[in-house]
Amino acid sequence: MPVRKILVIGIGAGNPDHLTVQAVKALQTVDVYFVLDKGSAKQELVDLRASILAEHVTRPYRWVEGRDPERDRNPTDYRATIDAWRRDRADVVRGLLSELGEDEVGAFLVWGDPSLYDSTLAILDDLLARGESFEVEVIPGVTSVAALTAGHRVSLNQVGKPVQITTGRRLAAGWPSDVDDVAVMLDATYSFEGVDPDTWIYWGAYLGMPDEILVSGRVGDVAARIREVRDEARARKGWIMDTYLLRRS
Ligand SMILES: C[S@@+](CC[C@H](N)C(=O)[O-])C[C@H]1O[C@@H](n2cnc3c(N)ncnc32)[C@H](O)[C@@H]1O
């Protein structure tokens, strides 16, 4: 019995050259690209996907878009709200996948790597648990954390030590225990301003993109500058994506 195949392809964090040879080869096999639009997709990010396809794909393909349902960020009944939202989202993706013929290959192009703060794999697992049948293959991509450490030419961990990857919201609640190195993503609230001023920060925005900005230094010395640079860039471009590594020695 033919099994539908879904590729989840990491496309890197903003530089079209992040695309791996494995990803380029995989693109040559895809019949249908699925896009789950959050309604806030930045034109530059949409353009990057389009330019990747224009550069690497010569075979005909279809492009199918669905709207990611909104999630209530402050629900009264957290569990029930999340369950309902996951069900709605699974329904939208089930609708997308119905566009895929039995012997066709579908693909999601995922920013960075699909394993890091991305819900595509969870959605597909949800659908499999709800009785859908397809095969999933993941093609890894360059994460924004890798783009950050490459930009600053530093290692992610100190010799023999652990690293934690977390969100700005969690860092704001306190420095995680048992680690001296913390990579922070999804921070809209300048959570680095609350850490010990002697901590070192490696900060980067629009990593891998033409507007890449890198700032590093002692938090006490550079935090105000990062806020200023971030606010200015965000106002100029209308959006920002930034990531940083905090290091205690
Ligand atoms: C939803 S997560 C997706 C992460 C992605 N899967 C990855 O592997 O990097 C989005 C967050 O990733 C970080 N990010 C993604 N691309 C970035 C870039 N080009 N420059 C700086 N930060 C980036 C930001 O912290 C942003 O808030």
GROMACS .gro file of C-alpha atoms and ligand atoms in nm:
model
  276
    1MET     CA    1   0.000   0.000   0.000
    2PRO     CA    2   0.149   0.339  -0.096
    3VAL     CA    3   0.237   0.564   0.198
    4ARG     CA    4   0.233   0.941   0.166
    5LYS     CA    5   0.566   1.096   0.257
    6ILE     CA    6   0.615   1.426   0.438
    7LEU     CA    7   0.957   1.590   0.447
    8VAL     CA    8   1.026   1.841   0.722
    9ILE     CA    9   1.317   2.040   0.585
   10GLY     CA   10   1.528   2.278   0.795
   11ILE     CA   11   1.624   2.569   0.568
   12GLY     CA   12   1.863   2.750   0.800
   13ALA     CA   13   1.827   3.074   0.989
   14GLY     CA   14   1.823   3.335   0.713
   15ASN     CA   15   2.120   3.287   0.482
   16PRO     CA   16   2.015   3.098   0.165
   17ASP     CA   17   2.357   2.931   0.175
   18HIS     CA   18   2.265   2.762   0.505
   19LEU     CA   19   2.067   2.513   0.296
   20THR     CA   20   2.246   2.178   0.318
   21VAL     CA   21   2.322   1.956   0.019
   22GLN     CA   22   2.085   1.701   0.177
   23ALA     CA   23   1.809   1.963   0.174
   24VAL     CA   24   1.881   2.061  -0.187
   25LYS     CA   25   1.858   1.695  -0.292
   26ALA     CA   26   1.534   1.654  -0.095
   27LEU     CA   27   1.379   1.961  -0.265
   28GLN     CA   28   1.416   1.780  -0.599
   29THR     CA   29   1.170   1.513  -0.482
   30VAL     CA   30   0.887   1.735  -0.353
   31ASP     CA   31   0.547   1.755  -0.526
   32VAL     CA   32   0.366   1.980  -0.277
   33TYR     CA   33   0.492   2.248  -0.035
   34PHE     CA   34   0.276   2.314   0.268
   35VAL     CA   35   0.278   2.650   0.443
   36LEU     CA   36   0.114   2.713   0.777
   37ASP     CA   37   0.079   3.088   0.778
   38LYS     CA   38   0.067   3.263   1.115
   39GLY     CA   39  -0.076   3.573   0.949
   40SER     CA   40   0.231   3.772   1.054
   41ALA     CA   41   0.487   3.624   0.816
   42LYS     CA   42   0.746   3.887   0.734
   43GLN     CA   43   0.786   3.952   0.363
   44GLU     CA   44   1.163   3.899   0.384
   45LEU     CA   45   1.112   3.552   0.534
   46VAL     CA   46   0.852   3.463   0.272
   47ASP     CA   47   1.092   3.588   0.001
   48LEU     CA   48   1.373   3.369   0.136
   49ARG     CA   49   1.159   3.058   0.094
   50ALA     CA   50   1.058   3.165  -0.257
   51SER     CA   51   1.418   3.236  -0.358
   52ILE     CA   52   1.533   2.896  -0.225
   53LEU     CA   53   1.275   2.724  -0.446
   54ALA     CA   54   1.358   2.946  -0.744
   55GLU     CA   55   1.728   2.865  -0.712
   56HIS     CA   56   1.713   2.493  -0.640
   57VAL     CA   57   1.392   2.347  -0.780
   58THR     CA   58   1.351   2.277  -1.149
   59ARG     CA   59   1.062   2.029  -1.135
   60PRO     CA   60   0.696   2.139  -1.118
   61TYR     CA   61   0.544   2.167  -0.769
   62ARG     CA   62   0.228   2.286  -0.596
   63TRP     CA   63   0.211   2.532  -0.306
   64VAL     CA   64  -0.068   2.487  -0.052
   65GLU     CA   65  -0.129   2.737   0.230
   66GLY     CA   66  -0.335   2.711   0.547
   67ARG     CA   67  -0.398   2.959   0.827
   68ASP     CA   68  -0.253   2.867   1.168
   69PRO     CA   69  -0.536   2.918   1.422
   70GLU     CA   70  -0.480   3.192   1.679
   71ARG     CA   71  -0.391   3.080   2.030
   72ASP     CA   72  -0.529   3.252   2.339
   73ARG     CA   73  -0.212   3.355   2.528
   74ASN     CA   74  -0.392   3.416   2.857
   75PRO     CA   75  -0.657   3.145   2.883
   76THR     CA   76  -0.867   3.093   3.196
   77ASP     CA   77  -0.864   2.714   3.147
   78TYR     CA   78  -0.512   2.651   3.013
   79ARG     CA   79  -0.544   2.275   2.946
   80ALA     CA   80  -0.882   2.296   2.770
   81THR     CA   81  -0.772   2.595   2.559
   82ILE     CA   82  -0.447   2.426   2.449
   83ASP     CA   83  -0.630   2.104   2.364
   84ALA     CA   84  -0.887   2.292   2.155
   85TRP     CA   85  -0.615   2.490   1.979
   86ARG     CA   86  -0.415   2.175   1.900
   87ARG     CA   87  -0.727   2.010   1.762
   88ASP     CA   88  -0.802   2.312   1.540
   89ARG     CA   89  -0.445   2.321   1.418
   90ALA     CA   90  -0.444   1.946   1.345
   91ASP     CA   91  -0.766   1.999   1.144
   92VAL     CA   92  -0.604   2.274   0.937
   93VAL     CA   93  -0.299   2.058   0.864
   94ARG     CA   94  -0.517   1.755   0.788
   95GLY     CA   95  -0.690   1.977   0.529
   96LEU     CA   96  -0.351   2.071   0.380
   97LEU     CA   97  -0.234   1.709   0.364
   98SER     CA   98  -0.553   1.604   0.186
   99GLU     CA   99  -0.403   1.783  -0.117
  100LEU     CA  100  -0.130   1.518  -0.133
  101GLY     CA  101  -0.184   1.222  -0.367
  102GLU     CA  102  -0.104   0.870  -0.243
  103ASP     CA  103   0.231   0.842  -0.419
  104GLU     CA  104   0.335   1.207  -0.376
  105VAL     CA  105   0.591   1.375  -0.151
  106GLY     CA  106   0.494   1.678   0.057
  107ALA     CA  107   0.725   1.915   0.244
  108PHE     CA  108   0.725   2.177   0.516
  109LEU     CA  109   1.013   2.426   0.492
  110VAL     CA  110   1.105   2.503   0.851
  111TRP     CA  111   1.307   2.804   0.967
  112GLY     CA  112   1.641   2.699   1.121
  113ASP     CA  113   1.611   2.338   1.234
  114PRO     CA  114   1.280   2.159   1.297
  115SER     CA  115   1.394   2.040   1.642
  116LEU     CA  116   1.429   2.384   1.795
  117TYR     CA  117   1.124   2.587   1.906
  118ASP     CA  118   0.918   2.477   1.609
  119SER     CA  119   0.583   2.301   1.623
  120THR     CA  120   0.577   2.122   1.284
  121LEU     CA  121   0.687   1.785   1.423
  122ALA     CA  122   0.441   1.808   1.713
  123ILE     CA  123   0.156   1.883   1.472
  124LEU     CA  124   0.246   1.585   1.254
  125ASP     CA  125   0.268   1.360   1.564
  126ASP     CA  126  -0.073   1.487   1.668
  127LEU     CA  127  -0.216   1.390   1.329
  128LEU     CA  128  -0.057   1.044   1.340
  129ALA     CA  129  -0.206   0.996   1.687
  130ARG     CA  130  -0.544   1.093   1.541
  131GLY     CA  131  -0.524   0.813   1.286
  132GLU     CA  132  -0.375   0.983   0.979
  133SER     CA  133  -0.121   0.778   0.790
  134PHE     CA  134   0.199   0.913   0.640
  135GLU     CA  135   0.574   0.875   0.678
  136VAL     CA  136   0.785   1.162   0.814
  137GLU     CA  137   1.147   1.237   0.727
  138VAL     CA  138   1.340   1.523   0.886
  139ILE     CA  139   1.623   1.706   0.709
  140PRO     CA  140   1.822   1.903   0.969
  141GLY     CA  141   1.906   2.270   0.924
  142VAL     CA  142   2.141   2.536   1.063
  143THR     CA  143   1.984   2.680   1.380
  144SER     CA  144   1.987   3.045   1.477
  145VAL     CA  145   2.200   2.940   1.776
  146ALA     CA  146   2.462   2.795   1.537
  147ALA     CA  147   2.442   3.112   1.324
  148LEU     CA  148   2.496   3.318   1.642
  149THR     CA  149   2.802   3.128   1.766
  150ALA     CA  150   2.949   3.125   1.414
  151GLY     CA  151   2.895   3.501   1.383
  152HIS     CA  152   3.076   3.565   1.711
  153ARG     CA  153   3.332   3.290   1.644
  154VAL     CA  154   3.272   3.131   1.986
  155SER     CA  155   3.183   2.784   2.105
  156LEU     CA  156   2.836   2.723   2.247
  157ASN     CA  157   2.966   2.544   2.557
  158GLN     CA  158   3.266   2.600   2.780
  159VAL     CA  159   3.500   2.299   2.800
  160GLY     CA  160   3.313   2.000   2.947
  161LYS     CA  161   3.019   2.214   3.061
  162PRO     CA  162   2.647   2.202   2.985
  163VAL     CA  163   2.444   2.468   2.803
  164GLN     CA  164   2.079   2.547   2.838
  165ILE     CA  165   1.864   2.680   2.555
  166THR     CA  166   1.567   2.872   2.684
  167THR     CA  167   1.326   3.157   2.617
  168GLY     CA  168   1.340   3.519   2.726
  169ARG     CA  169   1.030   3.465   2.936
  170ARG     CA  170   1.197   3.182   3.133
  171LEU     CA  171   1.520   3.375   3.179
  172ALA     CA  172   1.317   3.666   3.319
  173ALA     CA  173   1.194   3.427   3.590
  174GLY     CA  174   1.552   3.357   3.701
  175TRP     CA  175   1.889   3.219   3.589
  176PRO     CA  176   1.856   2.841   3.537
  177SER     CA  177   2.030   2.626   3.796
  178ASP     CA  178   2.345   2.423   3.722
  179VAL     CA  179   2.451   2.607   3.406
  180ASP     CA  180   2.686   2.893   3.331
  181ASP     CA  181   2.593   2.917   2.963
  182VAL     CA  182   2.243   3.003   2.849
  183ALA     CA  183   2.127   3.056   2.490
  184VAL     CA  184   1.814   3.268   2.479
  185MET     CA  185   1.555   3.280   2.202
  186LEU     CA  186   1.214   3.438   2.156
  187ASP     CA  187   1.291   3.730   2.386
  188ALA     CA  188   1.073   4.035   2.332
  189THR     CA  189   1.139   4.186   2.674
  190TYR     CA  190   1.517   4.242   2.702
  191SER     CA  191   1.550   3.976   2.973
  192PHE     CA  192   1.931   4.005   2.958
  193GLU     CA  193   1.897   4.336   3.144
  194GLY     CA  194   1.804   4.142   3.458
  195VAL     CA  195   2.116   3.921   3.478
  196ASP     CA  196   2.438   3.980   3.674
  197PRO     CA  197   2.615   4.272   3.498
  198ASP     CA  198   2.942   4.072   3.495
  199THR     CA  199   2.784   3.809   3.265
  200TRP     CA  200   2.918   3.815   2.907
  201ILE     CA  201   2.661   3.845   2.629
  202TYR     CA  202   2.696   3.748   2.262
  203TRP     CA  203   2.392   3.903   2.093
  204GLY     CA  204   2.285   3.876   1.730
  205ALA     CA  205   1.991   3.992   1.520
  206TYR     CA  206   1.893   3.899   1.160
  207LEU     CA  207   2.168   3.636   1.177
  208GLY     CA  208   2.283   3.518   0.835
  209MET     CA  209   2.086   3.795   0.664
  210PRO     CA  210   2.218   4.110   0.493
  211ASP     CA  211   2.119   4.320   0.798
  212GLU     CA  212   2.297   4.097   1.052
  213ILE     CA  213   2.396   4.284   1.369
  214LEU     CA  214   2.636   4.145   1.630
  215VAL     CA  215   2.717   4.296   1.969
  216SER     CA  216   2.916   4.136   2.249
  217GLY     CA  217   3.058   4.240   2.583
  218ARG     CA  218   2.996   4.253   2.955
  219VAL     CA  219   2.620   4.290   3.014
  220GLY     CA  220   2.683   4.589   3.240
  221ASP     CA  221   2.868   4.761   2.953
  222VAL     CA  222   2.659   4.669   2.647
  223ALA     CA  223   2.299   4.607   2.760
  224ALA     CA  224   2.190   4.966   2.698
  225ARG     CA  225   2.354   4.965   2.355
  226ILE     CA  226   2.182   4.639   2.259
  227ARG     CA  227   1.845   4.786   2.358
  228GLU     CA  228   1.915   5.096   2.152
  229VAL     CA  229   2.037   4.902   1.846
  230ARG     CA  230   1.747   4.657   1.875
  231ASP     CA  231   1.483   4.930   1.904
  232GLU     CA  232   1.631   5.123   1.611
  233ALA     CA  233   1.653   4.815   1.384
  234ARG     CA  234   1.305   4.699   1.475
  235ALA     CA  235   1.156   5.042   1.404
  236ARG     CA  236   1.341   5.065   1.071
  237LYS     CA  237   1.252   4.716   0.945
  238GLY     CA  238   0.920   4.663   1.122
  239TRP     CA  239   1.030   4.329   1.274
  240ILE     CA  240   1.325   4.171   1.449
  241MET     CA  241   1.454   3.825   1.532
  242ASP     CA  242   1.737   3.808   1.780
  243THR     CA  243   1.915   3.542   1.982
  244TYR     CA  244   2.187   3.563   2.242
  245LEU     CA  245   2.427   3.357   2.447
  246LEU     CA  246   2.494   3.451   2.810
  247ARG     CA  247   2.815   3.322   2.963
  248ARG     CA  248   2.932   3.326   3.326
  249SER     CA  249   3.295   3.244   3.367
  250LIG     C1  250   1.010   3.006   1.664
  250LIG     S1  251   1.183   3.015   1.695
  250LIG     C2  252   1.243   2.921   1.561
  250LIG     C3  253   1.386   2.876   1.579
  250LIG     C4  254   1.440   2.797   1.462
  250LIG     N1  255   1.372   2.669   1.445
  250LIG     C5  256   1.590   2.771   1.474
  250LIG     O1  257   1.634   2.656   1.453
  250LIG     O2  258   1.665   2.867   1.497
  250LIG     C6  259   1.214   3.182   1.649
  250LIG     C7  260   1.330   3.243   1.728
  250LIG     O3  261   1.451   3.196   1.672
  250LIG     C8  262   1.549   3.297   1.677
  250LIG     N2  263   1.592   3.326   1.539
  250LIG     C9  264   1.552   3.262   1.428
  250LIG     N3  265   1.616   3.309   1.320
  250LIG    C10  266   1.699   3.407   1.363
  250LIG    C11  267   1.791   3.493   1.300
  250LIG     N4  268   1.812   3.488   1.167
  250LIG     N5  269   1.859   3.582   1.376
  250LIG    C12  270   1.840   3.587   1.510
  250LIG     N6  271   1.754   3.508   1.576
  250LIG    C13  272   1.684   3.418   1.504
  250LIG    C14  273   1.486   3.416   1.748
  250LIG     O4  274   1.516   3.407   1.886
  250LIG    C15  275   1.340   3.393   1.722
  250LIG     O5  276   1.262   3.456   1.820
   0.00000   0.00000   0.00000
